[in-house]
């Protein structure tokens, strides 16, 4: 009753079953008789998919490494804030663009902040902007935007990192990219 897959599964055979039926299946499996050019095409496709998955994993690892490096290099006041975003009205703009979602004003490091998201459909980009609500003196800030655990199926957001000095004239960060391409839709 042990579950096994066909030995030709790397070539595209989707058969799975009980180990006792494996030999009978493999004797008549159509993937075993596939011509060489089809096999080569399948190998090239799998290699491209593996390269793409490796590149995505490497990007995620580098983003995580950046968070670790920033925390280990100059961490004095650390504060974690859970922020929930909601759709905002059409008239709200940040960084010269219409905002997509916005957080309620939250307190961190003794100041009031807001987090906005920007959805740029024409460029297929999804970004976040951090805004300091009031400041009297320059405030050097390193911030990390970490995706929450409640994400729609298939949505993968990057870890957003920003380093910025906020002051009375510069209260808004530059947009921090969270997703692009198909992930931004």
mmCIF file of C-alpha atoms in Angstrom:
data_model
loop_
_atom_site.group_PDB
_atom_site.id
_atom_site.type_symbol
_atom_site.label_atom_id
_atom_site.label_comp_id
_atom_site.label_asym_id
_atom_site.label_seq_id
_atom_site.Cartn_x
_atom_site.Cartn_y
_atom_site.Cartn_z
ATOM 1 C CA UNK A 1 0.000 0.000 0.000
ATOM 2 C CA UNK A 2 3.007 2.267 -0.333
ATOM 3 C CA UNK A 3 2.349 5.268 -2.647
ATOM 4 C CA UNK A 4 4.844 5.722 -5.495
ATOM 5 C CA UNK A 5 5.180 7.780 -8.675
ATOM 6 C CA UNK A 6 6.182 6.622 -12.137
ATOM 7 C CA UNK A 7 9.920 6.681 -12.853
ATOM 8 C CA UNK A 8 9.076 8.777 -15.928
ATOM 9 C CA UNK A 9 7.501 11.542 -13.814
ATOM 10 C CA UNK A 10 10.444 13.895 -14.588
ATOM 11 C CA UNK A 11 9.381 13.557 -18.228
ATOM 12 C CA UNK A 12 5.793 14.542 -17.435
ATOM 13 C CA UNK A 13 4.013 11.319 -16.394
ATOM 14 C CA UNK A 14 1.458 12.163 -13.741
ATOM 15 C CA UNK A 15 0.706 8.565 -12.635
ATOM 16 C CA UNK A 16 0.810 7.859 -8.915
ATOM 17 C CA UNK A 17 -0.389 4.699 -7.273
ATOM 18 C CA UNK A 18 0.325 1.650 -5.170
ATOM 19 C CA UNK A 19 3.816 0.152 -5.474
ATOM 20 C CA UNK A 20 2.396 -3.203 -6.626
ATOM 21 C CA UNK A 21 0.911 -1.575 -9.752
ATOM 22 C CA UNK A 22 4.064 0.353 -10.665
ATOM 23 C CA UNK A 23 5.698 -2.276 -12.918
ATOM 24 C CA UNK A 24 2.521 -2.773 -14.965
ATOM 25 C CA UNK A 25 2.168 0.979 -15.468
ATOM 26 C CA UNK A 26 5.822 1.542 -16.425
ATOM 27 C CA UNK A 27 5.584 -1.240 -19.064
ATOM 28 C CA UNK A 28 2.847 0.685 -20.879
ATOM 29 C CA UNK A 29 3.785 4.302 -19.951
ATOM 30 C CA UNK A 30 3.649 6.583 -23.003
ATOM 31 C CA UNK A 31 6.388 8.878 -21.630
ATOM 32 C CA UNK A 32 8.904 6.013 -21.946
ATOM 33 C CA UNK A 33 8.536 6.128 -25.747
ATOM 34 C CA UNK A 34 8.777 9.915 -26.126
ATOM 35 C CA UNK A 35 11.116 11.067 -28.935
ATOM 36 C CA UNK A 36 14.416 12.719 -28.028
ATOM 37 C CA UNK A 37 13.405 16.223 -29.094
ATOM 38 C CA UNK A 38 10.403 16.143 -26.712
ATOM 39 C CA UNK A 39 12.628 14.951 -23.881
ATOM 40 C CA UNK A 40 15.157 17.700 -24.570
ATOM 41 C CA UNK A 41 12.388 20.313 -24.671
ATOM 42 C CA UNK A 42 11.072 19.093 -21.299
ATOM 43 C CA UNK A 43 14.573 19.191 -19.768
ATOM 44 C CA UNK A 44 15.126 22.760 -21.022
ATOM 45 C CA UNK A 45 11.745 23.871 -19.605
ATOM 46 C CA UNK A 46 12.475 22.305 -16.211
ATOM 47 C CA UNK A 47 15.917 23.888 -16.097
ATOM 48 C CA UNK A 48 14.438 27.323 -16.873
ATOM 49 C CA UNK A 49 11.799 26.864 -14.157
ATOM 50 C CA UNK A 50 14.462 25.807 -11.643
ATOM 51 C CA UNK A 51 16.624 28.812 -12.548
ATOM 52 C CA UNK A 52 13.648 31.135 -12.084
ATOM 53 C CA UNK A 53 12.755 29.586 -8.715
ATOM 54 C CA UNK A 54 16.394 29.834 -7.607
ATOM 55 C CA UNK A 55 16.557 33.517 -8.605
ATOM 56 C CA UNK A 56 13.360 34.244 -6.642
ATOM 57 C CA UNK A 57 14.690 32.429 -3.575
ATOM 58 C CA UNK A 58 18.000 34.280 -3.836
ATOM 59 C CA UNK A 59 16.200 37.635 -4.026
ATOM 60 C CA UNK A 60 14.160 36.797 -0.913
ATOM 61 C CA UNK A 61 17.314 35.697 0.932
ATOM 62 C CA UNK A 62 19.109 38.938 0.012
ATOM 63 C CA UNK A 63 16.172 41.001 1.290
ATOM 64 C CA UNK A 64 16.232 39.097 4.574
ATOM 65 C CA UNK A 65 20.002 39.555 4.785
ATOM 66 C CA UNK A 66 19.571 43.312 4.343
ATOM 67 C CA UNK A 67 17.193 43.394 7.309
ATOM 68 C CA UNK A 68 19.690 41.478 9.451
ATOM 69 C CA UNK A 69 22.586 43.740 8.402
ATOM 70 C CA UNK A 70 20.620 46.905 9.177
ATOM 71 C CA UNK A 71 19.544 45.610 12.574
ATOM 72 C CA UNK A 72 23.023 44.455 13.545
ATOM 73 C CA UNK A 73 24.835 47.602 12.421
ATOM 74 C CA UNK A 74 23.113 50.494 14.139
ATOM 75 C CA UNK A 75 20.165 49.416 16.195
ATOM 76 C CA UNK A 76 19.347 51.672 19.166
ATOM 77 C CA UNK A 77 15.575 52.016 19.496
ATOM 78 C CA UNK A 78 13.662 49.067 18.093
ATOM 79 C CA UNK A 79 9.911 49.042 17.905
ATOM 80 C CA UNK A 80 7.574 46.592 16.213
ATOM 81 C CA UNK A 81 4.192 47.857 15.073
ATOM 82 C CA UNK A 82 1.465 45.744 13.520
ATOM 83 C CA UNK A 83 -0.302 47.873 10.910
ATOM 84 C CA UNK A 84 -3.545 47.004 9.144
ATOM 85 C CA UNK A 85 -4.175 48.638 5.781
ATOM 86 C CA UNK A 86 -7.567 49.550 4.377
ATOM 87 C CA UNK A 87 -8.707 51.096 1.110
ATOM 88 C CA UNK A 88 -8.527 54.851 1.127
ATOM 89 C CA UNK A 89 -10.655 57.441 -0.615
ATOM 90 C CA UNK A 90 -9.789 58.544 -4.126
ATOM 91 C CA UNK A 91 -8.653 61.995 -3.005
ATOM 92 C CA UNK A 92 -5.740 60.796 -0.815
ATOM 93 C CA UNK A 93 -2.352 61.288 -2.476
ATOM 94 C CA UNK A 94 1.153 60.580 -1.226
ATOM 95 C CA UNK A 95 4.512 61.085 -2.953
ATOM 96 C CA UNK A 96 2.653 62.842 -5.759
ATOM 97 C CA UNK A 97 0.535 59.773 -6.601
ATOM 98 C CA UNK A 98 -2.898 58.502 -5.609
ATOM 99 C CA UNK A 99 -2.774 56.187 -2.605
ATOM 100 C CA UNK A 100 -4.203 52.672 -2.862
ATOM 101 C CA UNK A 101 -4.434 51.652 0.816
ATOM 102 C CA UNK A 102 -3.621 53.460 4.046
ATOM 103 C CA UNK A 103 -3.097 52.571 7.685
ATOM 104 C CA UNK A 104 -4.608 54.351 10.609
ATOM 105 C CA UNK A 105 -2.156 56.729 12.246
ATOM 106 C CA UNK A 106 0.089 54.687 14.533
ATOM 107 C CA UNK A 107 2.659 55.599 17.179
ATOM 108 C CA UNK A 108 6.258 54.411 17.002
ATOM 109 C CA UNK A 109 9.446 55.847 18.541
ATOM 110 C CA UNK A 110 7.364 58.585 20.159
ATOM 111 C CA UNK A 111 6.050 59.930 16.842
ATOM 112 C CA UNK A 112 2.895 59.536 14.777
ATOM 113 C CA UNK A 113 3.184 57.727 11.416
ATOM 114 C CA UNK A 114 1.064 56.547 8.505
ATOM 115 C CA UNK A 115 1.803 53.844 5.953
ATOM 116 C CA UNK A 116 0.426 54.131 2.426
ATOM 117 C CA UNK A 117 0.547 51.753 -0.520
ATOM 118 C CA UNK A 118 0.718 52.798 -4.138
ATOM 119 C CA UNK A 119 -0.508 50.572 -6.943
ATOM 120 C CA UNK A 120 0.968 51.590 -10.274
ATOM 121 C CA UNK A 121 -0.974 49.420 -12.727
ATOM 122 C CA UNK A 122 0.669 50.825 -15.862
ATOM 123 C CA UNK A 123 4.145 49.924 -14.556
ATOM 124 C CA UNK A 124 2.860 46.795 -12.743
ATOM 125 C CA UNK A 125 4.454 47.874 -9.459
ATOM 126 C CA UNK A 126 3.174 47.839 -5.871
ATOM 127 C CA UNK A 127 5.015 50.100 -3.403
ATOM 128 C CA UNK A 128 4.745 51.445 0.133
ATOM 129 C CA UNK A 129 5.420 54.935 1.482
ATOM 130 C CA UNK A 130 6.034 55.760 5.133
ATOM 131 C CA UNK A 131 4.930 59.219 6.294
ATOM 132 C CA UNK A 132 5.912 60.996 9.518
ATOM 133 C CA UNK A 133 2.923 63.030 10.661
ATOM 134 C CA UNK A 134 4.860 65.656 12.652
ATOM 135 C CA UNK A 135 8.501 66.375 13.332
ATOM 136 C CA UNK A 136 10.403 69.227 14.873
ATOM 137 C CA UNK A 137 13.923 67.850 14.579
ATOM 138 C CA UNK A 138 15.598 65.539 12.054
ATOM 139 C CA UNK A 139 14.852 61.885 12.777
ATOM 140 C CA UNK A 140 17.085 59.209 11.248
ATOM 141 C CA UNK A 141 14.960 56.104 10.674
ATOM 142 C CA UNK A 142 15.482 52.621 9.306
ATOM 143 C CA UNK A 143 12.197 50.854 8.644
ATOM 144 C CA UNK A 144 11.218 47.418 7.456
ATOM 145 C CA UNK A 145 7.910 46.563 5.853
ATOM 146 C CA UNK A 146 7.252 42.878 6.393
ATOM 147 C CA UNK A 147 4.310 41.143 4.714
ATOM 148 C CA UNK A 148 1.619 39.937 7.078
ATOM 149 C CA UNK A 149 0.544 36.383 7.577
ATOM 150 C CA UNK A 150 -2.909 36.994 6.050
ATOM 151 C CA UNK A 151 -2.141 37.241 2.344
ATOM 152 C CA UNK A 152 -4.324 36.117 -0.572
ATOM 153 C CA UNK A 153 -3.381 32.766 -2.133
ATOM 154 C CA UNK A 154 -0.406 33.086 -4.479
ATOM 155 C CA UNK A 155 0.536 36.651 -3.455
ATOM 156 C CA UNK A 156 4.211 37.065 -2.590
ATOM 157 C CA UNK A 157 5.412 40.438 -1.318
ATOM 158 C CA UNK A 158 9.022 41.431 -0.844
ATOM 159 C CA UNK A 159 10.447 42.713 2.401
ATOM 160 C CA UNK A 160 10.593 46.489 2.067
ATOM 161 C CA UNK A 161 13.529 48.311 3.638
ATOM 162 C CA UNK A 162 14.130 52.030 3.837
ATOM 163 C CA UNK A 163 16.660 54.328 5.441
ATOM 164 C CA UNK A 164 15.569 57.946 5.660
ATOM 165 C CA UNK A 165 16.062 61.110 7.668
ATOM 166 C CA UNK A 166 12.658 62.673 8.252
ATOM 167 C CA UNK A 167 12.313 66.346 9.164
ATOM 168 C CA UNK A 168 9.767 69.165 8.921
ATOM 169 C CA UNK A 169 10.285 69.517 5.125
ATOM 170 C CA UNK A 170 10.796 65.831 4.272
ATOM 171 C CA UNK A 171 7.987 63.921 5.947
ATOM 172 C CA UNK A 172 7.491 61.210 3.335
ATOM 173 C CA UNK A 173 9.813 58.392 2.275
ATOM 174 C CA UNK A 174 10.481 57.449 -1.297
ATOM 175 C CA UNK A 175 8.273 54.566 -2.513
ATOM 176 C CA UNK A 176 9.625 51.170 -1.416
ATOM 177 C CA UNK A 177 8.994 48.407 -3.936
ATOM 178 C CA UNK A 178 7.020 45.449 -2.516
ATOM 179 C CA UNK A 179 6.005 43.658 -5.736
ATOM 180 C CA UNK A 180 6.276 44.029 -9.475
ATOM 181 C CA UNK A 181 5.058 42.241 -12.549
ATOM 182 C CA UNK A 182 2.297 39.672 -12.021
ATOM 183 C CA UNK A 183 2.685 39.786 -8.226
ATOM 184 C CA UNK A 184 1.669 43.481 -8.211
ATOM 185 C CA UNK A 185 -1.774 42.890 -9.689
#
